[in-house]
Amino acid sequence: RVDLAESGGGSVQAGGSLSLSCQTSGYPADITCLAWFRQAPGKEREPKEIVATIYTGDGATYYADSVKGRFTLSRDSAKMYLQMRTLEPQDAADYYCAARPRWYHNGCPVRDWEYNFWGQGTQVTVSS
């Protein structure tokens, strides 16, 4: 069992910054991928959108094109972070952290259904 809990969401004006955290507990050694996903308002029926991933073995990261150069994913032994800069209105969404065990392929998965454990989400609002 893995428990994930996001924090740090809030409201910001376009161009501003926010930092999200994902507290992990009950962290089995076979968790190989951690990810941030998001889901924009009105898109609850659609798959969550990948934001970024990190492979726990070597720290390799992946970023969606829409956030590349603006968002930075990092982690330590207990938490995963998402530093978001130059936020745009289209970044407004509920942000979720997710974990996937036993993924040993090159690069972490980017589809929400490939992740087994999820946090409850934290809301980010960006006003123009």
N, CA and C of each residue as an Amber inpcrd file, in Angstrom:
protein
   384
   0.8450000  -1.1810000   0.0000000   0.0000000   0.0000000   0.0000000
   0.8850000   1.2370000   0.0000000   0.5140000   2.2140000  -0.8100000
   1.2110000   3.4900000  -0.8820000   0.1890000   4.5930000  -0.6710000
   0.4660000   5.4820000   0.2310000  -0.3960000   6.6420000   0.4530000
   0.2750000   7.8780000  -0.0970000  -0.4600000   8.6280000  -0.8910000
   0.0410000   9.8520000  -1.4910000  -0.8690000  11.0050000  -1.0880000
  -0.2790000  12.1420000  -0.7710000  -1.0780000  13.2980000  -0.3710000
  -0.4540000  14.5600000  -0.9370000  -1.2030000  15.2380000  -1.8120000
  -0.7330000  16.4770000  -2.4190000  -1.0350000  17.6670000  -1.5230000
  -0.2250000  18.6880000  -1.6670000  -0.4690000  19.9600000  -0.9990000
   0.1780000  21.0660000  -1.8080000  -0.2010000  22.3010000  -1.5160000
   0.4440000  23.4390000  -2.1450000  -0.3680000  24.1220000  -3.2210000
  -1.5300000  23.5940000  -3.5520000  -2.3470000  24.2470000  -4.5520000
  -2.8690000  25.5780000  -4.0580000  -3.4250000  26.3550000  -4.9730000
  -3.9750000  27.6420000  -4.5990000  -4.2790000  28.4700000  -5.8240000
  -4.4520000  29.7490000  -5.6050000  -4.7830000  30.6710000  -6.6880000
  -3.6050000  31.5890000  -6.9510000  -3.3650000  31.8520000  -8.2200000
  -2.2540000  32.7150000  -8.5990000  -2.6300000  33.4360000  -9.8820000
  -2.0410000  34.5830000 -10.1060000  -2.2620000  35.2870000 -11.3570000
  -1.3440000  34.7190000 -12.4400000  -1.7720000  34.8770000 -13.6660000
  -0.9540000  34.4250000 -14.7940000   0.4410000  35.0520000 -14.6890000
   1.4310000  34.2120000 -14.9440000   2.8170000  34.6480000 -14.8040000
   3.4200000  34.3400000 -13.4590000   2.5820000  33.9520000 -12.5160000
   3.0430000  33.6520000 -11.1670000   3.5660000  32.2310000 -11.0320000
   3.9240000  31.8900000  -9.7840000   4.5190000  30.5810000  -9.4910000
   3.7980000  29.9120000  -8.3310000   3.8310000  28.5910000  -8.3420000
   3.3280000  27.7780000  -7.2370000   4.2050000  26.5470000  -7.1250000
   4.2710000  26.0110000  -5.9310000   5.0120000  24.7790000  -5.7310000
   4.1050000  23.7530000  -5.0750000   3.9980000  22.5930000  -5.6760000
   3.1910000  21.5070000  -5.1380000   4.0950000  20.4640000  -4.4960000
   3.5700000  19.7970000  -3.4910000   4.2800000  18.6940000  -2.8460000
   3.4060000  17.4620000  -2.8250000   4.0280000  16.3230000  -2.8510000
   3.3180000  15.0530000  -2.7400000   4.0320000  14.2430000  -1.6610000
   3.3530000  14.1010000  -0.5240000   3.9050000  13.3160000   0.5770000
   3.6580000  11.8430000   0.3040000   4.6900000  11.0510000   0.4080000
   4.5380000   9.6170000   0.1890000   4.7570000   8.8680000   1.4930000
   3.9860000   7.8420000   1.7070000   4.1620000   6.9980000   2.8820000
   3.8240000   5.5650000   2.5050000   4.3030000   4.6160000   3.3190000
   4.1040000   3.2240000   2.9700000   4.7280000   2.9230000   1.6290000
   5.9450000   3.3550000   1.4570000   6.5900000   3.4330000   0.1410000
   7.3740000   2.1560000  -0.1440000   6.7990000   1.2030000  -0.8870000
   7.5320000  -0.0340000  -1.1450000   8.6900000   0.2000000  -2.0900000
   9.6830000  -0.6270000  -1.9630000  10.9010000  -0.4460000  -2.7360000
  10.6790000  -0.6410000  -4.2220000   9.5620000  -1.2610000  -4.6110000
   9.3720000  -1.5200000  -6.0370000   8.6050000  -0.4130000  -6.7530000
   8.3920000   0.7320000  -6.0970000   7.8340000   1.8990000  -6.8050000
   8.9250000   2.4530000  -7.6950000   8.7440000   2.3670000  -8.9990000
   9.7830000   2.7970000  -9.9200000   9.4430000   4.0850000 -10.6480000
   8.1850000   4.4510000 -10.6740000   7.7850000   5.6710000 -11.3630000
   6.8560000   6.5010000 -10.4800000   7.1320000   7.7830000 -10.4560000
   6.2590000   8.7640000  -9.8250000   5.8810000   9.7860000 -10.8830000
   4.6860000  10.3200000 -10.7580000   4.2160000  11.2370000 -11.8070000
   3.2910000  12.2890000 -11.2300000   3.2090000  13.3960000 -11.9460000
   2.1810000  14.4140000 -11.7400000   1.2570000  14.3880000 -12.9500000
  -0.0300000  14.3380000 -12.6720000  -1.0710000  14.4620000 -13.6880000
  -1.9430000  15.6680000 -13.3320000  -2.7510000  16.0910000 -14.2760000
  -3.7110000  17.1440000 -13.9890000  -4.9850000  16.9100000 -14.7760000
  -6.0330000  17.5100000 -14.2490000  -7.3300000  17.4050000 -14.9030000
  -8.0060000  18.7620000 -14.8250000  -8.2490000  19.3310000 -15.9810000
  -8.8130000  20.6770000 -16.0530000 -10.3060000  20.6580000 -15.7290000
 -10.8500000  21.7820000 -15.2990000 -12.2820000  21.8650000 -15.0200000
 -13.1060000  21.5110000 -16.2470000 -14.1630000  20.7350000 -16.0420000
 -15.0260000  20.3330000 -17.1430000 -14.5310000  19.1300000 -17.9050000
 -13.3830000  18.5950000 -17.5570000 -12.8130000  17.4490000 -18.2730000
 -12.7500000  16.2060000 -17.3950000 -13.6650000  16.1340000 -16.4280000
 -13.6250000  15.0300000 -15.4840000 -13.8700000  13.6800000 -16.1600000
 -14.5280000  13.7030000 -17.3130000 -14.8080000  12.4400000 -18.0100000
 -13.6440000  12.0000000 -18.8900000 -12.6310000  12.8160000 -18.9900000
 -11.4930000  12.4930000 -19.8420000 -10.3350000  11.9660000 -19.0070000
  -9.4110000  11.2530000 -19.6540000  -8.2200000  10.8070000 -18.9060000
  -7.4590000  12.0020000 -18.3360000  -6.8260000  11.7710000 -17.2330000
  -5.9780000  12.8230000 -16.6790000  -4.7960000  13.0640000 -17.6140000
  -4.3580000  14.2960000 -17.6720000  -3.2730000  14.7030000 -18.5540000
  -1.9360000  14.5840000 -17.8340000  -0.9680000  13.9490000 -18.4770000
   0.3550000  13.8440000 -17.8850000   1.0050000  15.2200000 -17.8260000
   1.6850000  15.4660000 -16.7230000   2.4540000  16.6970000 -16.5640000
   3.9420000  16.3710000 -16.5840000   4.3420000  15.4570000 -15.7050000
   5.7610000  15.0950000 -15.5940000   5.8940000  13.7670000 -14.8830000
   7.0090000  13.0900000 -15.1700000   7.2970000  11.8230000 -14.5010000
   8.7460000  11.7820000 -14.0490000   9.0300000  10.9140000 -13.0970000
  10.4030000  10.6690000 -12.6810000  10.5830000   9.1850000 -12.4130000
  11.6700000   8.6500000 -12.9460000  12.0180000   7.2610000 -12.7190000
  12.8870000   7.2160000 -11.4710000  12.4330000   6.4710000 -10.4560000
  13.1110000   6.5360000  -9.1670000  14.5090000   5.9370000  -9.2130000
  14.7600000   5.0510000 -10.1680000  16.0670000   4.4020000 -10.2220000
  17.1980000   5.3530000 -10.5480000  17.0340000   6.1290000 -11.6120000
  18.1180000   7.0120000 -12.0330000  17.7400000   8.4870000 -12.0210000
  16.5020000   8.7810000 -11.6010000  16.0840000  10.1750000 -11.5270000
  15.7420000  10.7980000 -12.8570000  15.6550000   9.9980000 -13.8940000
  15.3260000  10.5540000 -15.2130000  13.9180000  11.1320000 -15.2010000
  13.7850000  12.3070000 -15.7810000  12.4960000  12.9930000 -15.7990000
  11.9650000  13.1470000 -17.2150000  10.6590000  13.3160000 -17.2750000
   9.9470000  13.5900000 -18.5300000   8.9690000  14.7100000 -18.2530000
   8.8270000  15.6090000 -19.2160000   7.8640000  16.6960000 -19.0960000
   6.9980000  16.7510000 -20.3420000   5.7160000  16.9930000 -20.1370000
   4.8400000  17.2500000 -21.2670000   5.2930000  18.5190000 -21.9680000
   5.1030000  18.5800000 -23.2600000   5.5320000  19.7480000 -24.0260000
   4.9080000  21.0310000 -23.4910000   3.6930000  20.9340000 -23.0030000
   2.9650000  22.1230000 -22.5540000   3.5820000  22.7630000 -21.3100000
   4.4100000  22.0130000 -20.5740000   4.9880000  22.5540000 -19.3420000
   6.5100000  22.5990000 -19.3830000   7.1020000  22.0660000 -20.4220000
   8.5570000  21.9940000 -20.5150000   9.1640000  23.3860000 -20.4430000
  10.1650000  23.5170000 -19.5940000  10.8220000  24.8030000 -19.4220000
  10.1670000  25.6810000 -18.3660000   8.9650000  25.3230000 -17.9290000
   8.2700000  26.1200000 -16.9030000   8.0940000  25.3550000 -15.5950000
   7.9480000  24.0450000 -15.6930000   7.7330000  23.2040000 -14.5090000
   8.9740000  22.3690000 -14.2460000   9.2450000  22.1210000 -12.9660000
  10.3660000  21.2800000 -12.5770000   9.9180000  20.2700000 -11.5330000
  10.1560000  19.0090000 -11.8140000   9.8390000  17.9330000 -10.8870000
  11.1090000  17.5280000 -10.1430000  10.9840000  17.3360000  -8.8490000
  12.1060000  16.8490000  -8.0500000  11.5510000  15.9750000  -6.9360000
  12.4420000  15.2900000  -6.2420000  11.9980000  14.4360000  -5.1430000
  13.1120000  14.2240000  -4.1480000  12.7100000  13.9130000  -2.9210000
  13.6360000  13.4140000  -1.9380000  13.0770000  12.1010000  -1.4110000
  13.5620000  11.6280000  -0.3110000  13.1620000  10.2960000   0.1520000
  11.7020000  10.2270000   0.5620000  11.1110000  11.3690000   0.9200000
   9.7480000  11.3280000   1.4460000   8.7360000  12.0770000   0.6010000
   9.2060000  12.9620000  -0.2690000   8.2750000  13.8000000  -1.0100000
   8.6880000  13.9470000  -2.4650000   7.6780000  14.2420000  -3.2650000
   7.9070000  14.6490000  -4.6450000   7.3720000  16.0740000  -4.7730000
   8.0510000  16.8710000  -5.5850000   7.7050000  18.2810000  -5.7120000
   7.4540000  18.6260000  -7.1810000   6.6410000  19.6590000  -7.3710000
   6.4540000  20.2170000  -8.6990000   6.5180000  21.7300000  -8.5680000
   7.6070000  22.2890000  -9.0260000   7.7720000  23.7350000  -9.0320000
   7.2040000  24.2460000 -10.3490000   6.2190000  25.1270000 -10.2670000
   5.5480000  25.6410000 -11.4650000   5.8000000  27.1350000 -11.5720000
   6.3470000  27.5450000 -12.6900000   6.6490000  28.9570000 -12.9280000
   5.9150000  29.4160000 -14.1760000   5.8070000  30.7200000 -14.2990000
   5.1630000  31.3400000 -15.4600000   3.8410000  30.6500000 -15.7570000
   3.0090000  30.5570000 -14.7700000   1.7420000  29.8530000 -14.9250000
   0.8270000  30.5860000 -15.8890000   0.0930000  29.7940000 -16.6370000
  -0.8390000  30.3020000 -17.6420000  -2.2520000  29.8500000 -17.2640000
  -3.2770000  30.5640000 -17.7340000  -4.6440000  30.1470000 -17.4060000
  -4.9300000  28.6920000 -17.7590000  -4.3390000  28.1930000 -18.8260000
  -4.5770000  26.8030000 -19.2230000  -3.8980000  25.7960000 -18.2950000
  -3.0970000  26.2620000 -17.3430000  -2.5230000  25.3710000 -16.3460000
  -3.4930000  25.1110000 -15.1980000  -4.5760000  25.8510000 -15.1470000
  -5.5520000  25.6630000 -14.0710000  -6.1450000  24.2650000 -14.1380000
  -6.0900000  23.5530000 -13.0390000  -6.5460000  22.1620000 -13.0110000
  -6.4290000  21.6230000 -11.5940000  -6.9760000  20.4410000 -11.3970000
  -6.6630000  19.6620000 -10.2070000  -5.4130000  18.8460000 -10.5340000
  -4.4240000  18.9390000  -9.6590000  -3.1610000  18.2460000  -9.8750000
  -3.0770000  17.0290000  -8.9520000  -2.6600000  15.9090000  -9.5230000
  -2.5860000  14.6510000  -8.7970000  -1.1840000  14.0640000  -8.8840000
  -0.7150000  13.4940000  -7.7990000   0.5000000  12.6920000  -7.8830000
   0.1030000  11.2180000  -7.9290000   0.9400000  10.4440000  -8.5830000
   0.6440000   9.0350000  -8.8080000   1.9290000   8.2160000  -8.7270000
   1.7600000   6.9490000  -8.3940000   2.9090000   6.0530000  -8.2700000
   2.6260000   4.7470000  -8.9980000   3.6930000   4.2040000  -9.5780000
   3.5880000   2.9550000 -10.3170000   4.7050000   2.0340000  -9.8650000
   4.3440000   0.8410000  -9.3910000   5.3930000  -0.1160000  -9.0310000
   5.8180000  -0.9620000 -10.2150000   7.0210000  -1.4710000 -10.1160000
   7.5190000  -2.5110000 -11.0170000   7.4000000  -2.1450000 -12.4930000
   7.7610000  -0.9070000 -12.8310000   7.8410000  -0.4860000 -14.2400000
   9.3080000  -0.4410000 -14.5980000   9.7510000  -1.3330000 -15.4370000
  11.1670000  -1.4550000 -15.7250000  11.4940000  -1.1690000 -17.1820000
  10.6180000  -0.4720000 -17.8690000  10.8450000  -0.1030000 -19.2510000
  11.5750000   1.2310000 -19.3070000  12.0000000   1.5860000 -20.4830000
  12.7120000   2.8380000 -20.6860000  11.7190000   3.9820000 -20.6660000
  11.7370000   4.7840000 -19.6190000  10.7990000   5.8900000 -19.4960000
   9.5390000   5.4680000 -18.7730000   9.0470000   6.3240000 -17.9110000
   7.8410000   6.0120000 -17.1430000   6.5940000   6.1690000 -18.0030000
   5.5380000   5.4660000 -17.6510000   4.2950000   5.5920000 -18.4230000
   3.7010000   6.9890000 -18.3040000   2.9210000   7.3660000 -19.3060000
   2.3400000   8.7080000 -19.3270000   0.8230000   8.6760000 -19.3600000
   0.2230000   7.5050000 -19.2430000  -1.2290000   7.4010000 -19.2380000
  -1.7210000   7.0900000 -17.8340000  -2.8160000   7.7310000 -17.4600000
  -3.2430000   7.6480000 -16.0640000  -3.5800000   6.2200000 -15.6480000
  -4.0890000   5.4230000 -16.5700000  -4.5230000   4.0740000 -16.1930000
  -3.3420000   3.1470000 -15.8810000  -2.1420000   3.6060000 -16.1910000
  -0.9700000   2.7860000 -15.9190000  -0.4070000   3.0040000 -14.5190000
  -1.0540000   3.8410000 -13.7340000  -0.6030000   4.1140000 -12.3720000
  -1.5650000   3.4910000 -11.3710000  -0.9960000   2.9340000 -10.3070000
  -1.7760000   2.1600000  -9.3600000  -2.2210000   2.9640000  -8.1380000
  -1.4360000   3.9600000  -7.7680000  -1.6950000   4.6890000  -6.5310000
  -1.8180000   6.1680000  -6.8320000  -2.7920000   6.8040000  -6.1720000
  -3.1110000   8.2040000  -6.4430000  -3.3390000   8.9830000  -5.1550000
  -2.9730000  10.2520000  -5.2130000  -3.3750000  11.1670000  -4.1590000
  -4.7770000  11.6880000  -4.4270000  -5.2470000  12.5340000  -3.5370000
  -6.6180000  13.0460000  -3.6420000  -6.7130000  14.2800000  -4.5310000
  -5.5800000  14.8670000  -4.8690000  -5.5630000  16.0200000  -5.7520000
  -5.5010000  17.3340000  -5.0050000  -4.9420000  18.3270000  -5.6530000
  -4.9010000  19.6840000  -5.1240000  -5.2060000  20.6450000  -6.2650000
  -6.0000000  21.6610000  -5.9770000  -6.5000000  22.5500000  -7.0270000
  -5.5600000  23.7240000  -7.2610000  -5.3380000  24.0030000  -8.5250000
  -4.5560000  25.1660000  -8.9410000  -5.4530000  26.0390000  -9.8120000
  -5.5800000  27.2900000  -9.4350000  -6.3840000  28.2440000 -10.1860000
  -5.4580000  29.3480000 -10.6840000  -5.5630000  29.6790000 -11.9620000
  -4.7260000  30.7240000 -12.5520000  -5.6410000  31.7420000 -13.2020000
  -5.5600000  32.9680000 -12.7360000  -6.4090000  34.0280000 -13.2790000
  -5.6090000  34.8580000 -14.2730000  -6.2970000  35.2840000 -15.3210000
  -5.6170000  36.0690000 -16.3590000  -5.6610000  37.5420000 -16.0510000
